[in-house]
PDB file of C-alpha atoms in Angstrom:
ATOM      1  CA  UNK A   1      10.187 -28.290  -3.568  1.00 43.00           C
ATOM      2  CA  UNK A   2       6.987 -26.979  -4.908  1.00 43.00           C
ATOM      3  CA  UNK A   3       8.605 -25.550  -8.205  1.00 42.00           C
ATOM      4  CA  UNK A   4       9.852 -29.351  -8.936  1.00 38.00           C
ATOM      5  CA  UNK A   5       6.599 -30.558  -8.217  1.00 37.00           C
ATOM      6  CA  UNK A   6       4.698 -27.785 -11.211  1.00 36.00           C
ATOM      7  CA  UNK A   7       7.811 -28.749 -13.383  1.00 34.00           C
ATOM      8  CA  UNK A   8       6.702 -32.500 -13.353  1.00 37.00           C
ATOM      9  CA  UNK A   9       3.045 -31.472 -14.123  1.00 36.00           C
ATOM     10  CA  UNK A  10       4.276 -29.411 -16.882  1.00 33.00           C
ATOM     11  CA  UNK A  11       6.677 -31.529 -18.482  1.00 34.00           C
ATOM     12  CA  UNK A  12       4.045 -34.665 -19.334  1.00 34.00           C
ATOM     13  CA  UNK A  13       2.176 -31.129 -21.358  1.00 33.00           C
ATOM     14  CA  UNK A  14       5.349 -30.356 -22.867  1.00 30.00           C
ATOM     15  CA  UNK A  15       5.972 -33.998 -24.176  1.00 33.00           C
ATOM     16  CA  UNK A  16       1.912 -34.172 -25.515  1.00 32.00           C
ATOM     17  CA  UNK A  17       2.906 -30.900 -27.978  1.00 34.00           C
ATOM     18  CA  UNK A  18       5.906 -31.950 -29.263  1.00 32.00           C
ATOM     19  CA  UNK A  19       5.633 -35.786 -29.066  1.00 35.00           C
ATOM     20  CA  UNK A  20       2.260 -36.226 -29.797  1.00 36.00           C
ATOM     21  CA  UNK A  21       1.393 -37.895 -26.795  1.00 36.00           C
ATOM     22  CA  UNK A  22       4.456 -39.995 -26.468  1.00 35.00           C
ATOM     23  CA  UNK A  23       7.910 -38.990 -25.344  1.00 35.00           C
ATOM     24  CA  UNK A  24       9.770 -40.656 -28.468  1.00 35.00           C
ATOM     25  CA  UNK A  25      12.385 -39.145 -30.421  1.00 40.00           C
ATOM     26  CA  UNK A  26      11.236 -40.123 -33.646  1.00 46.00           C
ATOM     27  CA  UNK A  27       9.563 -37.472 -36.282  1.00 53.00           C
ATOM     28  CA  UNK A  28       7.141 -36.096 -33.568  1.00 58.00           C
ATOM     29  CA  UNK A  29       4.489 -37.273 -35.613  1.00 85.00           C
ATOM     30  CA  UNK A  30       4.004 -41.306 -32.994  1.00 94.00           C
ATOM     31  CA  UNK A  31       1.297 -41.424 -30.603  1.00 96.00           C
ATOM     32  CA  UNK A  32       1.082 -44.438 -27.871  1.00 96.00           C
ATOM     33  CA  UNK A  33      -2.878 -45.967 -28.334  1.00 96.00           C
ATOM     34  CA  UNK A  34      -2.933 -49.300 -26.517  1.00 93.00           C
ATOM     35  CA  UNK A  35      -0.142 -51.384 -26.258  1.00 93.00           C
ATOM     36  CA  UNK A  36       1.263 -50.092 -30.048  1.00 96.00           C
ATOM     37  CA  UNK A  37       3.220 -47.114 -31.290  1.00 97.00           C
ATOM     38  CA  UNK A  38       0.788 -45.314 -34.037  1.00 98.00           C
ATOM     39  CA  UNK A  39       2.862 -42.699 -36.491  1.00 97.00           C
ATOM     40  CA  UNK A  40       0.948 -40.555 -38.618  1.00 97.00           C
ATOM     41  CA  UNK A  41       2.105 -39.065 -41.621  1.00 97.00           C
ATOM     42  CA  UNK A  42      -0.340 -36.962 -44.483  1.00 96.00           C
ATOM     43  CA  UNK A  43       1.300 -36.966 -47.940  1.00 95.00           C
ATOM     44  CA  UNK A  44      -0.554 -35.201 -50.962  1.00 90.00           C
ATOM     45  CA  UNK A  45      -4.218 -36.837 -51.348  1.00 94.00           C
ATOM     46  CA  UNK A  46      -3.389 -39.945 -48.779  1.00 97.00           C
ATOM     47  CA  UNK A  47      -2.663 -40.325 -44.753  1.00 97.00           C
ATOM     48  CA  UNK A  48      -0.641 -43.501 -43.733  1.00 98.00           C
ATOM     49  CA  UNK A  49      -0.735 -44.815 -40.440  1.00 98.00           C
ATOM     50  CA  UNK A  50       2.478 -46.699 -39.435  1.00 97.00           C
ATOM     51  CA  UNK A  51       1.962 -49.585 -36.261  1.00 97.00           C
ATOM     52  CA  UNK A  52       4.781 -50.813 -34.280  1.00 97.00           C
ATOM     53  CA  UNK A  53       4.813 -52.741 -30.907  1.00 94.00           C
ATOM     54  CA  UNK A  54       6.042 -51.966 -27.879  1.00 91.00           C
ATOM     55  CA  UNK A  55       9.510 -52.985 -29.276  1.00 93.00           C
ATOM     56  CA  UNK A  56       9.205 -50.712 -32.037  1.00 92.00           C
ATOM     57  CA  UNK A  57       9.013 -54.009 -34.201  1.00 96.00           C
ATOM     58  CA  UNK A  58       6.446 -53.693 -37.199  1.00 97.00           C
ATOM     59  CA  UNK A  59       3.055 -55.042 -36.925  1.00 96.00           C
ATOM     60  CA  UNK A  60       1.211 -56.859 -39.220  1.00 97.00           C
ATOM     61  CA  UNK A  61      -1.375 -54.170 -40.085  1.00 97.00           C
ATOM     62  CA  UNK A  62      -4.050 -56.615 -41.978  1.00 97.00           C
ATOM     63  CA  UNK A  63      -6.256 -57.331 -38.753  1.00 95.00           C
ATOM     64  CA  UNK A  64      -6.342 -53.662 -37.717  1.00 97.00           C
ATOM     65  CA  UNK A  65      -8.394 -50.711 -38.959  1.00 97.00           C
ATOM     66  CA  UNK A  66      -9.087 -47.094 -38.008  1.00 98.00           C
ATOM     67  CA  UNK A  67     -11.035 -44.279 -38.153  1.00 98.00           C
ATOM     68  CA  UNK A  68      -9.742 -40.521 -37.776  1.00 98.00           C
ATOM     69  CA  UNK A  69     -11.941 -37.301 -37.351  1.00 98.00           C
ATOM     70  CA  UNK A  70     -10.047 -34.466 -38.919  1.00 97.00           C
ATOM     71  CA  UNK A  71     -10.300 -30.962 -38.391  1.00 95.00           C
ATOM     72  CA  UNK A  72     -10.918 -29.920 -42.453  1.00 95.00           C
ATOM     73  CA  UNK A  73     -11.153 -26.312 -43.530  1.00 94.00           C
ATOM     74  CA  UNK A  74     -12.917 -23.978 -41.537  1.00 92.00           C
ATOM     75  CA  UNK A  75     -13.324 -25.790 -38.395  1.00 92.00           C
ATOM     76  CA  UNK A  76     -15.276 -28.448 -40.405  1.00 96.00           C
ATOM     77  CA  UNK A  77     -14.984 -31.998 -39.034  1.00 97.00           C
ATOM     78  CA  UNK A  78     -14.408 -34.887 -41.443  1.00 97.00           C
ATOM     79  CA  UNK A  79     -13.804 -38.407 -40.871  1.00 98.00           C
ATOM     80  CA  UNK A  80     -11.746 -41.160 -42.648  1.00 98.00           C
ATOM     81  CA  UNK A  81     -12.041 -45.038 -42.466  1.00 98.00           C
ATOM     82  CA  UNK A  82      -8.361 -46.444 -42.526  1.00 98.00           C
ATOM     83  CA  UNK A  83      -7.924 -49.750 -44.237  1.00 97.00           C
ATOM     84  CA  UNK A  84      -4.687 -52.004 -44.878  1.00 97.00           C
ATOM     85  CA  UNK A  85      -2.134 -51.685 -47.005  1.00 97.00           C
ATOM     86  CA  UNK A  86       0.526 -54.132 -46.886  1.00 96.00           C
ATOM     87  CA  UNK A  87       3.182 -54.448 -43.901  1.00 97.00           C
ATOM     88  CA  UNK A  88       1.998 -52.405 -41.029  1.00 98.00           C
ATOM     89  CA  UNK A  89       0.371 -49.739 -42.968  1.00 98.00           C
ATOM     90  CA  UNK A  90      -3.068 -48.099 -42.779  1.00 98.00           C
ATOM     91  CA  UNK A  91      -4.146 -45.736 -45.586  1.00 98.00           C
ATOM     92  CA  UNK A  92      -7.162 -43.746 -45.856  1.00 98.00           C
ATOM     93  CA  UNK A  93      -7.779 -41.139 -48.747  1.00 98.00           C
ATOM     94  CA  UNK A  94      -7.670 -37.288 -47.541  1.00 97.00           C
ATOM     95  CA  UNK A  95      -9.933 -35.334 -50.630  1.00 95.00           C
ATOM     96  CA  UNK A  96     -10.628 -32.115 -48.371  1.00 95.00           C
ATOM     97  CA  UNK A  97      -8.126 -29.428 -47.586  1.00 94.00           C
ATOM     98  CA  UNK A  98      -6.632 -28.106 -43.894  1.00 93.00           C
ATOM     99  CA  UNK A  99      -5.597 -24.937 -42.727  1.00 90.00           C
ATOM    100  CA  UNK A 100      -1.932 -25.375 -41.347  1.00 91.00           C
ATOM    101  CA  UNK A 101      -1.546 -29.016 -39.318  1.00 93.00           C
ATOM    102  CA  UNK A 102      -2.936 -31.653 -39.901  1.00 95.00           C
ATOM    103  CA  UNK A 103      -5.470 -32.358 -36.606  1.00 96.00           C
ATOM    104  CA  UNK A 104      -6.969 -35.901 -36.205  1.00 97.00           C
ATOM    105  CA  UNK A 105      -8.424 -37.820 -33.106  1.00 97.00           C
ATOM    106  CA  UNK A 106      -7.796 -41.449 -34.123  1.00 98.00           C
ATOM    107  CA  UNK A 107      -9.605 -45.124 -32.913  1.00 98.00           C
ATOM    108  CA  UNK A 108      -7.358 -47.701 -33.652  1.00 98.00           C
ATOM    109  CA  UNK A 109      -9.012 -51.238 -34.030  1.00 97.00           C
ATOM    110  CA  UNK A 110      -8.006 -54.860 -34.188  1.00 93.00           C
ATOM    111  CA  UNK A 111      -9.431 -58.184 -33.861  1.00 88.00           C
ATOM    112  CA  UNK A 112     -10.657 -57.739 -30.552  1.00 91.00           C
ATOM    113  CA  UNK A 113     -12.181 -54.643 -31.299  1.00 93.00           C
ATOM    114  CA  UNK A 114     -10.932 -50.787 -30.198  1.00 95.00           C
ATOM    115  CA  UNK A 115      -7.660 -50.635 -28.916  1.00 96.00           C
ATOM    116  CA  UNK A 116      -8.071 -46.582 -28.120  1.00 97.00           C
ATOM    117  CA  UNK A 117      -7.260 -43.467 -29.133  1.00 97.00           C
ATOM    118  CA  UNK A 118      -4.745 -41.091 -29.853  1.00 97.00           C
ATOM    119  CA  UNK A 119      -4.488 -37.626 -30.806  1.00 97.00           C
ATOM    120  CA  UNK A 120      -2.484 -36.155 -34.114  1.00 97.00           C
ATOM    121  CA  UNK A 121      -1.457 -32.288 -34.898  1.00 95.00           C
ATOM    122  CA  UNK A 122       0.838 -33.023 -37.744  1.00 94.00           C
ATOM    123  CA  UNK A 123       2.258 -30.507 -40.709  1.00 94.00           C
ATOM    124  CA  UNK A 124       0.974 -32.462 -44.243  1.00 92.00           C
ATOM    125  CA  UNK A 125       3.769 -32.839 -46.915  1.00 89.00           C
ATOM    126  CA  UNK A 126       2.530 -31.015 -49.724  1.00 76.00           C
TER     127      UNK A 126
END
């Protein structure tokens, strides 16, 4: 019995590094932060964040806002403010470079105020 038991504790780790926090089967790149489904994805100068709900229906992102501190080049930390951009889209420019994935702890906000945070180690596409 006490192998299942370390094989439970270890599979919710497991799920965080390949999920992103959240057990989905989608691009690896969603993280759970409140009661929405946050996707992350870093294309050439811009990062996009993508809400859905808990019924992976879009949200309307114009209410919402976020801010991300990003692990930049040489362990320096930067931090973008995410603003809307039509549907359920965040976008926040990225003018700093990263070694390897893309690493960013992000506050997700809406009308109410923070919502929470989630955590992001995703590969940019250059």
């Amino acid at each position: 019995m006490t192998g299942w038991v370390a094989m439970a504790a270890l599979v919710p780790a497991l799920a965080w590094g390949q999920a992103g926090g959240h057990g989905h089967a989608h691009s690896g790149n969603e993280v759970k932060i409140g009661r929405h489904e946050v996707g992350l994805e870093v294309r050439g100068g811009q990062a996009t964040l993508s809400i859905v709900d808990d019924k992976e229906q879009p949200v309307d992102a114009a209410a919402f806002s976020a801010t991300a501190v990003v692990l930049a080049r040489g362990n320096e930390r930067r931090t973008l403010e995410f603003g809307p951009a039509g549907g359920n889209r965040l976008v926040a420019p990225v003018d700093f470079p990263v070694d390897g994935k893309f690493r960013a702890t992000v506050t997700l906000r809406g009308p109410g105020g923070d919502l929470g945070t989630g955590r992001f180690n995703v590969d940019p596409v250059r």
